[in-house]
C-alpha positions as MATLAB code, in Angstrom:
seq = 'MSENPLKEIQHITVIGAGAMGSQIAMVCALAGYDTDVVDIKQEAVDKASEQLHSRMDRDVSKGRRTQQDVDAAFERLTFSTDRDACAAQADFVIEAAVEDLTIKRQVFAELDAVCPEHTILATNSSNIVSSRVADATHRPEKVCNVHFFNPALVMKCVEVVPHEGTSRETVETAMELARSIGKAAVELKKEVPGFVANRLLGALRTEALKLYEDGVADYKDIDVAAKTALNHPMGPFELMDMVGIDVVYLIRLAEYEQTGDPASLPAESITAKYEAGDYGRKTGHGWYDYE';
ca = [
     204.909   32.650   13.639;
     202.368   35.337   12.163;
     202.975   38.848   11.740;
     200.520   39.116   14.445;
     201.166   37.079   17.921;
     197.436   38.870   19.193;
     195.342   38.228   16.309;
     193.672   35.342   18.047;
     194.185   36.875   21.998;
     190.524   39.012   21.994;
     188.992   37.295   25.094;
     190.919   36.962   28.128;
     190.026   35.002   31.397;
     192.073   35.645   35.120;
     191.919   32.830   37.392;
     191.604   34.599   41.245;
     189.476   37.521   41.926;
     192.005   38.482   45.023;
     193.656   41.548   44.302;
     196.558   40.516   41.737;
     193.789   38.504   39.832;
     191.113   41.497   39.930;
     194.166   44.128   39.017;
     195.544   42.683   35.715;
     191.438   42.046   34.856;
     191.251   45.549   35.068;
     194.436   46.256   33.252;
     193.199   43.743   30.222;
     189.922   45.442   30.410;
     191.063   49.448   30.273;
     193.520   47.952   27.196;
     190.245   46.943   24.851;
     190.549   43.372   25.881;
     186.740   41.211   26.408;
     188.189   39.851   30.083;
     186.285   37.645   32.951;
     187.781   36.983   36.648;
     186.404   34.417   37.945;
     186.905   33.082   41.676;
     184.977   30.202   42.912;
     183.955   32.838   46.197;
     180.498   34.779   45.160;
     181.737   37.302   48.298;
     185.791   37.103   46.592;
     184.130   38.622   43.389;
     181.619   41.162   44.481;
     185.072   42.151   46.772;
     186.291   42.436   43.511;
     184.170   44.370   41.799;
     183.804   46.386   44.955;
     187.577   47.010   45.375;
     188.067   47.773   41.427;
     185.219   50.332   41.011;
     186.336   52.427   44.112;
     189.892   52.381   42.695;
     188.641   53.803   39.440;
     186.301   56.079   41.066;
     189.600   57.393   43.052;
     191.748   57.403   39.578;
     189.156   59.648   37.759;
     188.941   61.969   40.735;
     192.294   62.550   40.929;
     192.781   62.871   37.003;
     194.807   59.692   35.926;
     191.868   58.533   33.664;
     188.803   59.384   32.020;
     185.613   58.491   33.279;
     184.659   57.148   29.702;
     187.586   54.892   29.603;
     186.874   53.320   32.929;
     183.297   53.080   32.244;
     184.236   51.410   28.839;
     186.746   48.955   30.737;
     183.758   47.766   33.016;
     181.672   47.056   29.996;
     184.359   44.515   28.813;
     184.643   43.250   31.870;
     182.573   40.599   33.843;
     183.151   39.276   37.323;
     181.638   35.554   37.725;
     182.072   31.975   39.568;
     181.402   30.323   36.342;
     184.885   29.134   35.551;
     184.367   26.633   32.794;
     182.007   29.160   30.664;
     184.650   31.680   30.952;
     186.828   29.427   29.729;
     185.608   27.800   26.723;
     185.737   31.371   25.492;
     189.442   32.285   26.432;
     191.735   32.578   23.806;
     194.916   33.454   26.527;
     194.197   32.361   30.467;
     196.007   33.805   33.793;
     196.102   31.889   36.762;
     196.469   34.076   39.432;
     194.887   31.445   42.261;
     197.042   30.325   45.639;
     200.214   29.353   45.551;
     199.357   25.609   46.255;
     201.059   23.335   43.813;
     198.695   20.642   43.628;
     195.931   22.937   43.411;
     197.436   24.265   40.364;
     198.091   21.770   38.660;
     194.230   20.439   38.746;
     193.142   24.152   37.607;
     195.233   23.681   34.525;
     194.093   19.924   33.669;
     190.817   21.538   34.270;
     191.292   24.549   32.152;
     193.000   22.121   29.421;
     189.952   20.258   29.424;
     187.883   23.241   28.449;
     189.552   25.839   26.616;
     189.568   25.968   22.871;
     192.869   24.137   21.639;
     194.624   27.410   20.606;
     194.412   29.101   24.035;
     197.482   29.770   26.084;
     197.755   28.783   29.925;
     199.535   30.999   32.114;
     200.410   31.652   35.777;
     201.108   34.816   37.280;
     203.406   32.644   40.059;
     207.058   33.503   40.758;
     207.373   30.868   42.688;
     205.829   27.985   40.941;
     207.524   27.793   37.790;
     205.164   26.378   34.817;
     207.341   22.838   33.722;
     205.692   22.048   37.305;
     202.041   22.218   35.976;
     202.762   21.886   32.313;
     202.255   18.299   32.162;
     198.654   18.260   33.937;
     197.956   19.984   29.899;
     197.828   18.347   27.041;
     199.102   21.342   25.810;
     202.735   21.814   27.806;
     204.123   24.002   24.615;
     201.163   26.704   25.462;
     202.048   26.919   29.011;
     204.074   29.530   30.791;
     204.591   31.623   33.451;
     203.265   35.249   32.771;
     204.413   37.482   35.728;
     203.427   40.677   36.780;
     203.672   42.930   40.005;
     202.067   44.341   42.700;
     200.215   46.420   42.407;
     199.764   44.936   38.922;
     197.558   48.020   37.905;
     200.633   50.136   38.769;
     203.849   48.244   38.466;
     205.060   48.354   35.022;
     207.061   45.130   34.164;
     205.832   41.703   33.397;
     208.293   38.618   32.812;
     207.077   36.729   30.713;
     209.310   33.109   31.434;
     209.345   29.755   28.917;
     209.311   26.382   30.193;
     212.010   23.747   28.076;
     208.784   22.802   26.042;
     207.223   26.203   25.612;
     206.984   27.093   22.262;
     208.643   30.308   20.854;
     205.238   31.193   18.885;
     203.679   31.275   22.921;
     206.574   33.013   24.497;
     206.065   36.225   21.111;
     202.210   36.599   22.267;
     202.750   36.609   25.851;
     205.629   39.163   25.413;
     202.987   41.473   22.491;
     200.137   40.801   25.064;
     201.823   42.477   27.950;
     203.232   45.244   25.644;
     199.749   45.558   24.124;
     198.370   46.423   27.794;
     201.511   49.174   28.427;
     203.811   46.935   30.139;
     206.845   46.432   29.854;
     207.576   42.967   28.828;
     210.616   40.920   30.341;
     211.937   37.445   28.728;
     213.112   35.171   30.103;
     215.389   32.421   28.354;
     214.771   29.473   30.641;
     213.490   28.708   33.875;
     215.017   29.932   37.543;
     213.579   30.363   40.751;
     212.514   34.199   41.559;
     212.363   35.230   37.957;
     214.655   38.215   37.650;
     213.227   41.265   39.570;
     212.555   39.179   42.175;
     215.973   37.276   42.459;
     217.354   41.228   42.585;
     215.209   42.212   45.344;
     215.685   39.059   47.383;
     219.798   39.781   47.062;
     219.283   43.013   48.320;
     216.794   41.655   51.122;
     218.895   39.012   51.862;
     222.151   41.214   52.666;
     219.666   43.750   54.575;
     218.334   40.930   56.705;
     222.128   39.732   57.084;
     223.070   43.326   58.215;
     220.793   43.008   60.656;
     221.348   40.142   61.916;
     224.634   40.520   62.808;
     224.344   43.475   64.346;
     226.250   45.649   61.917;
     222.632   48.118   61.961;
     219.014   48.708   62.810;
     216.749   47.637   60.211;
     215.044   51.164   60.173;
     218.328   52.938   59.430;
     219.490   50.065   56.712;
     215.978   51.210   54.954;
     217.002   54.770   55.106;
     220.730   53.544   53.527;
     218.550   52.205   50.616;
     216.110   55.151   49.861;
     218.975   57.491   50.511;
     222.296   56.535   49.033;
     220.486   54.242   46.175;
     218.055   56.574   45.826;
     214.691   53.454   46.331;
     211.554   54.245   46.717;
     211.524   52.376   49.938;
     213.892   50.351   52.092;
     213.959   46.385   52.083;
     212.382   45.936   55.084;
     209.608   48.352   54.385;
     209.232   46.697   51.391;
     209.237   43.495   53.275;
     205.989   44.852   55.372;
     204.284   45.919   52.082;
     204.852   42.834   50.270;
     203.955   40.804   53.248;
     206.379   38.819   55.835;
     204.284   36.025   55.153;
     204.918   35.837   51.722;
     208.505   36.452   52.058;
     208.925   33.449   54.506;
     206.901   31.080   52.338;
     209.027   31.924   48.448;
     212.198   31.330   50.768;
     210.528   27.580   51.553;
     209.302   27.196   48.507;
     212.987   28.409   46.763;
     214.618   25.600   49.595;
     211.860   23.058   47.971;
     213.234   23.472   44.661;
     216.890   24.375   45.050;
     217.473   21.800   48.949;
     220.093   24.836   49.088;
     219.560   25.659   52.910;
     220.848   29.265   52.328;
     217.599   29.694   50.726;
     215.560   28.689   54.247;
     213.705   31.932   55.467;
     216.395   33.979   57.748;
     215.957   33.638   61.464;
     214.007   37.260   61.627;
     211.745   36.623   59.110;
     210.805   33.230   60.594;
     210.381   34.525   64.035;
     207.881   37.040   62.854;
     205.776   34.687   60.423;
     205.112   32.607   63.286;
     203.917   35.730   65.205;
     201.570   36.571   62.890;
     203.825   39.779   62.247;
     202.992   39.819   58.741;
     203.355   43.566   58.264;
     200.386   46.218   56.894;
     197.937   43.573   56.932;
     198.083   42.670   60.040;
     199.222   45.841   61.573;
     202.843   45.082   62.535;
     205.452   43.796   61.012;
     209.025   45.540   60.833;
     207.064   48.911   61.340;
     204.054   49.164   63.039;
     200.316   50.494   61.199;
     197.936   51.261   63.782;
];
């Protein structure tokens, strides 16, 4: 391992221009890296650009960032639909595309074919571990999970998760990259569904749902207890609404697919809201109403 794990990391490509991918790209650009944010749809790229400019304008107006830093970051940030051209000059790729294993495997195989030999291929997913995509490439030792939290511009934690074949050099480079962009890097020693933070949150969410479904307390009171007794910034039901009840539902299904344990299945109340299309803030209705 070299003394400077980041010596080869100059150019970062982020695959997926959704809220998560675009913010990851912005974080990298703000930290001084030449960065691409790539999507197959031009409208997604345009929306990402519009939202990031709006977000940065707001941050500047509130004194959170300087106009000089923001302007410099946008000069380093490229919005593109030409994935292969961007990947061909990337030293580090972060995939933040749709949570579909078949699609991810195809993306990783195609990236492997066009990226330089030294390029590390990381997935942001916390549901699909990198061992499930690594063998789609010819560089499994350079594949890992690098999991950001939403919103990536704000949340400090990044979880770096190797699979059994990930090299130590890849882990150390990913850890140093996370630190270099201002994040608190958490290294896992092995893969486990949900990683660390989401498993902690999942345990709280599971217990909160059980208390609610068993009639012990109303969901609003459970949220009050979490905020006032545990000093959490929001209660578990408020958090589900923010993350998206559809996301919570699909995470549980993905975990069940990996474990086969019926305890991993979504709670009845989550399934009901998912089937009703009440996903939380994004739909205006979840545990709470937002209209």
